[in-house]
mmCIF file of C-alpha atoms in Angstrom:
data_model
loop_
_atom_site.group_PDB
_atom_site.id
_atom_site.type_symbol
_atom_site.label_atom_id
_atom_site.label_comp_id
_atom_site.label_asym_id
_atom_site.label_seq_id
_atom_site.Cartn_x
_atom_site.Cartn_y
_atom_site.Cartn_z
ATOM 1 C CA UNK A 498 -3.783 -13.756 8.584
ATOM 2 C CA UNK A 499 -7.700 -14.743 8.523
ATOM 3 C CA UNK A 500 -8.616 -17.229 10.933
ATOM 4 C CA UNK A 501 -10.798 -18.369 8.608
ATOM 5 C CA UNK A 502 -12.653 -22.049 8.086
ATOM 6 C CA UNK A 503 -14.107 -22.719 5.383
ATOM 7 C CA UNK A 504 -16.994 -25.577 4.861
ATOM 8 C CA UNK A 505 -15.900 -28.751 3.769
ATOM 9 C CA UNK A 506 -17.855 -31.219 1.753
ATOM 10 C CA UNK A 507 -16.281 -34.420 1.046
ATOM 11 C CA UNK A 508 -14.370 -33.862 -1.575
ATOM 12 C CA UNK A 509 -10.701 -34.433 -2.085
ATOM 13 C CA UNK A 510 -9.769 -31.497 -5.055
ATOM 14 C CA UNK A 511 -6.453 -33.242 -5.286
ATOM 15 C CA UNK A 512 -8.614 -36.703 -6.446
ATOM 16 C CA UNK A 513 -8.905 -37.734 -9.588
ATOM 17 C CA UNK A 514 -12.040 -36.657 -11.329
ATOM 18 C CA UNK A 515 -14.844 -39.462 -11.645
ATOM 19 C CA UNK A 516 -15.146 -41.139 -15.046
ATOM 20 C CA UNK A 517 -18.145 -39.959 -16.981
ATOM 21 C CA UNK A 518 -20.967 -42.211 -17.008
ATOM 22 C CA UNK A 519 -21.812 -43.797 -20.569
ATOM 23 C CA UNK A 520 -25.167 -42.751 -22.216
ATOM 24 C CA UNK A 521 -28.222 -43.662 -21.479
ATOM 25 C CA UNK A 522 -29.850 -45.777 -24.642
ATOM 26 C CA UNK A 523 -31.420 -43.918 -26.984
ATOM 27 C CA UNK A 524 -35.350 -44.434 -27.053
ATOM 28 C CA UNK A 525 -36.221 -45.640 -30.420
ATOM 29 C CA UNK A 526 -37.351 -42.785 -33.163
ATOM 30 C CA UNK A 527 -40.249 -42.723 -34.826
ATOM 31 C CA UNK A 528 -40.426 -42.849 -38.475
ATOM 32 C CA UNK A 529 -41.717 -39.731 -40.634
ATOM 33 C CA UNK A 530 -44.535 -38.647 -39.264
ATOM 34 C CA UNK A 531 -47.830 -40.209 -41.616
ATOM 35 C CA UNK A 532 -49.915 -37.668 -43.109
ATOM 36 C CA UNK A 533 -52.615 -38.755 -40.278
ATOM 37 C CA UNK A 534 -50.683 -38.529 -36.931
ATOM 38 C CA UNK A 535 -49.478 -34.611 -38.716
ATOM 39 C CA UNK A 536 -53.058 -33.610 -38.604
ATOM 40 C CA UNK A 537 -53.558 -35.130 -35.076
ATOM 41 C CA UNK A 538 -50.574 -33.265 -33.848
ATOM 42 C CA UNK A 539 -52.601 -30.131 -35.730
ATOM 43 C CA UNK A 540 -55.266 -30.884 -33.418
ATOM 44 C CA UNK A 541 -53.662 -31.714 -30.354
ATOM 45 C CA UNK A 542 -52.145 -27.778 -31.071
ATOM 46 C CA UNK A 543 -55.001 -26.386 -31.937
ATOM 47 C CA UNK A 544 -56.753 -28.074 -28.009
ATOM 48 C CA UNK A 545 -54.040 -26.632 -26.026
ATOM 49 C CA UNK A 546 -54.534 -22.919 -27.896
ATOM 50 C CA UNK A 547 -58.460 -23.271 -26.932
ATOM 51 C CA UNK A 548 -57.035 -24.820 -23.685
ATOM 52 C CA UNK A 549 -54.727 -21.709 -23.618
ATOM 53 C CA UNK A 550 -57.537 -19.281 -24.003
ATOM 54 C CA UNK A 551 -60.137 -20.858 -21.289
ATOM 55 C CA UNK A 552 -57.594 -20.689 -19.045
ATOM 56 C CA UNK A 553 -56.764 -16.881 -19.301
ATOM 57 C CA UNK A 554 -60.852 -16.407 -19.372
ATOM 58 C CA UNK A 555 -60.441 -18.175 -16.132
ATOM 59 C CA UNK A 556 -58.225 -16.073 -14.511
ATOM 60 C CA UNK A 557 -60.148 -13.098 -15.772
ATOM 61 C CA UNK A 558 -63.241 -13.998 -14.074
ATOM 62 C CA UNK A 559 -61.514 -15.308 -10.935
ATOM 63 C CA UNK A 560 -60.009 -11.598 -10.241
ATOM 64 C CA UNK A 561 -63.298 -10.009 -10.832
ATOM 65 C CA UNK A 562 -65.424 -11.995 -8.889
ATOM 66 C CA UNK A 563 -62.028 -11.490 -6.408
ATOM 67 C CA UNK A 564 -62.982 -7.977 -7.134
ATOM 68 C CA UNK A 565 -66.731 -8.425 -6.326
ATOM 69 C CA UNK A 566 -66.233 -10.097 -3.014
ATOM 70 C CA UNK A 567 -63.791 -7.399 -2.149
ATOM 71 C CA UNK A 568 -66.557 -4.775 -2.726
ATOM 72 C CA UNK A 569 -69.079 -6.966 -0.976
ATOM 73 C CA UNK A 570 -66.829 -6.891 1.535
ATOM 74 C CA UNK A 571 -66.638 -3.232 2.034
ATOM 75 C CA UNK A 572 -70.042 -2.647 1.619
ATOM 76 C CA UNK A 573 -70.923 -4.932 4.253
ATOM 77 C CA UNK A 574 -68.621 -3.301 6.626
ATOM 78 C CA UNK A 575 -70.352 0.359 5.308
ATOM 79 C CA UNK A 576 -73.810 -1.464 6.691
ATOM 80 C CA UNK A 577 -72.493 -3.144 10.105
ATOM 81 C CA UNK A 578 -71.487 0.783 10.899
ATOM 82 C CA UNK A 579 -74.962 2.126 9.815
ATOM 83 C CA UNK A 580 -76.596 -0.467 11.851
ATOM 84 C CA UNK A 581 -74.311 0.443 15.052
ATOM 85 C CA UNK A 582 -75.073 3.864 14.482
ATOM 86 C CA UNK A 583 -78.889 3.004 14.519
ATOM 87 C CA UNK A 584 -77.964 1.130 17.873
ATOM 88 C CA UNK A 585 -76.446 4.273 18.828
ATOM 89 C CA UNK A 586 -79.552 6.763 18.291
ATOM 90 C CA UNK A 587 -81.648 3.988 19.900
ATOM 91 C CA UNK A 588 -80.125 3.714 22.733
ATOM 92 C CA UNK A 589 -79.872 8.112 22.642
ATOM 93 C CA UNK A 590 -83.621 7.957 22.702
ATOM 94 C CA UNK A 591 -83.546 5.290 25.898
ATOM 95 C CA UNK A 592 -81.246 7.233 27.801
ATOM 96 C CA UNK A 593 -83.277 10.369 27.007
ATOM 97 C CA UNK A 594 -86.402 8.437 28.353
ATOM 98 C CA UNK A 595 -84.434 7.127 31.499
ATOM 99 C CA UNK A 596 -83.387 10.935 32.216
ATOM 100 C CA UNK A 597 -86.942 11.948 32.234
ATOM 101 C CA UNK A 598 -87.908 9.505 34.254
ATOM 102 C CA UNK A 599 -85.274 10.416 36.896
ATOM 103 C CA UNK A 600 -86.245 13.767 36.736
ATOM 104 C CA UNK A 601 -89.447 13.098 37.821
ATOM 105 C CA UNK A 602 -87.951 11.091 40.992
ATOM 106 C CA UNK A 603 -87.966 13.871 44.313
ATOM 107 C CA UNK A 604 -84.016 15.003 44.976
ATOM 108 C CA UNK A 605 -83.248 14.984 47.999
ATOM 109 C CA UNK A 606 -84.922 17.949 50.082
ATOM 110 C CA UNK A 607 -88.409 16.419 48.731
ATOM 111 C CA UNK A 608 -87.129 12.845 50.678
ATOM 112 C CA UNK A 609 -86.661 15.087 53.759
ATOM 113 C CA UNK A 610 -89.234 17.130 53.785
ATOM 114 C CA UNK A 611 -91.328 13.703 53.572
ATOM 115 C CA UNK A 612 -89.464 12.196 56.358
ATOM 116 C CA UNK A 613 -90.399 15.504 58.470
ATOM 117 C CA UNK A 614 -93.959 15.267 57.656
ATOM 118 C CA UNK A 615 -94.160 11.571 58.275
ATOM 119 C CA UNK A 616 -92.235 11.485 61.629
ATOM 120 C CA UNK A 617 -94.168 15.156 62.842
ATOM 121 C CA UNK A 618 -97.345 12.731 61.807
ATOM 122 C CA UNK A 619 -96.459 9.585 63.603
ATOM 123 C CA UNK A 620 -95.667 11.838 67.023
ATOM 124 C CA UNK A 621 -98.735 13.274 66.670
ATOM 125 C CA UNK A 622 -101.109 9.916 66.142
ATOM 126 C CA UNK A 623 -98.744 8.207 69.278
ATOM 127 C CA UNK A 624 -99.851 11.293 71.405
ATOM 128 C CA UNK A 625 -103.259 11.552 70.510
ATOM 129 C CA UNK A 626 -103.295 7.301 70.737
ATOM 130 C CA UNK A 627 -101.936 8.211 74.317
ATOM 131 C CA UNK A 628 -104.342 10.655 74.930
ATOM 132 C CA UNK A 629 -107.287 8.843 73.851
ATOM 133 C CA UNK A 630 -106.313 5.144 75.309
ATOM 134 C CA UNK A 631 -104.432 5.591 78.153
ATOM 135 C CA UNK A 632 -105.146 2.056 79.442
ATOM 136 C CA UNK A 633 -102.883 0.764 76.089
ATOM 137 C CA UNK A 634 -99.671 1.262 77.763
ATOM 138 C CA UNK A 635 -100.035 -1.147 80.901
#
């Protein structure tokens, strides 16, 4: 057995089924149609058919200027990436320039062969400023 339970909405199936409501009134019919209100009715066709048409023009030139923004689109994304790969050899030319000037910076056995030289040169002036003016140190 199928423990089962199944949805319950209200309604009794033993009850007795609802009588059915009367008609509504009938809205009044018109008589034969006069020979004038035919050929407005021929009109009123004839404006939805042109009605008809514009509307299908419509939705032709909505999906191809969809179409055209879709290829603006992709063309504008084709330029962003030129112009970030003109960034690109820009900043290739700036580092290029910053390397050269780096090069031109002394490495580090021209910094000490300049501290040498300057300390071997301030020993030598402080000796000879010794020499010279001995009364300087008292």
């Amino acid at each position: 057995m199928i423990d089962r339970i199944e949805p319950n909405i209200g309604i009794d199936p033993t009850a007795e089924p609802a009588p059915a409501p009367s008609p509504a009134p009938k809205p009044p019919t018109m008589a034969t149609p006069s020979p004038n209100s035919r050929g407005a009715l021929d009109q009123l066709a004839r404006i939805e058919d042109k009605m008809a048409r514009m509307e299908e023009k419509f939705a032709r030139t909505e999906a191809l200027v969809a179409r055209a923004q879709d290829g603006l689109d992709r063309a504008a994304t084709r330029v962003e990436g030129a112009a970030r790969s003109v960034d690109a050899a820009e900043l290739a030319t700036e580092v290029t320039q910053l390397r050269a000037e780096v090069a031109k910076v002394p490495r580090i056995g021209g910094l000490v062969i300049t501290g040498l030289v300057t300390s071997l040169a301030t020993a030598i002036l402080f000796v000879l400023l010794l020499k010279f003016m001995p009364g300087l140190l008292q």
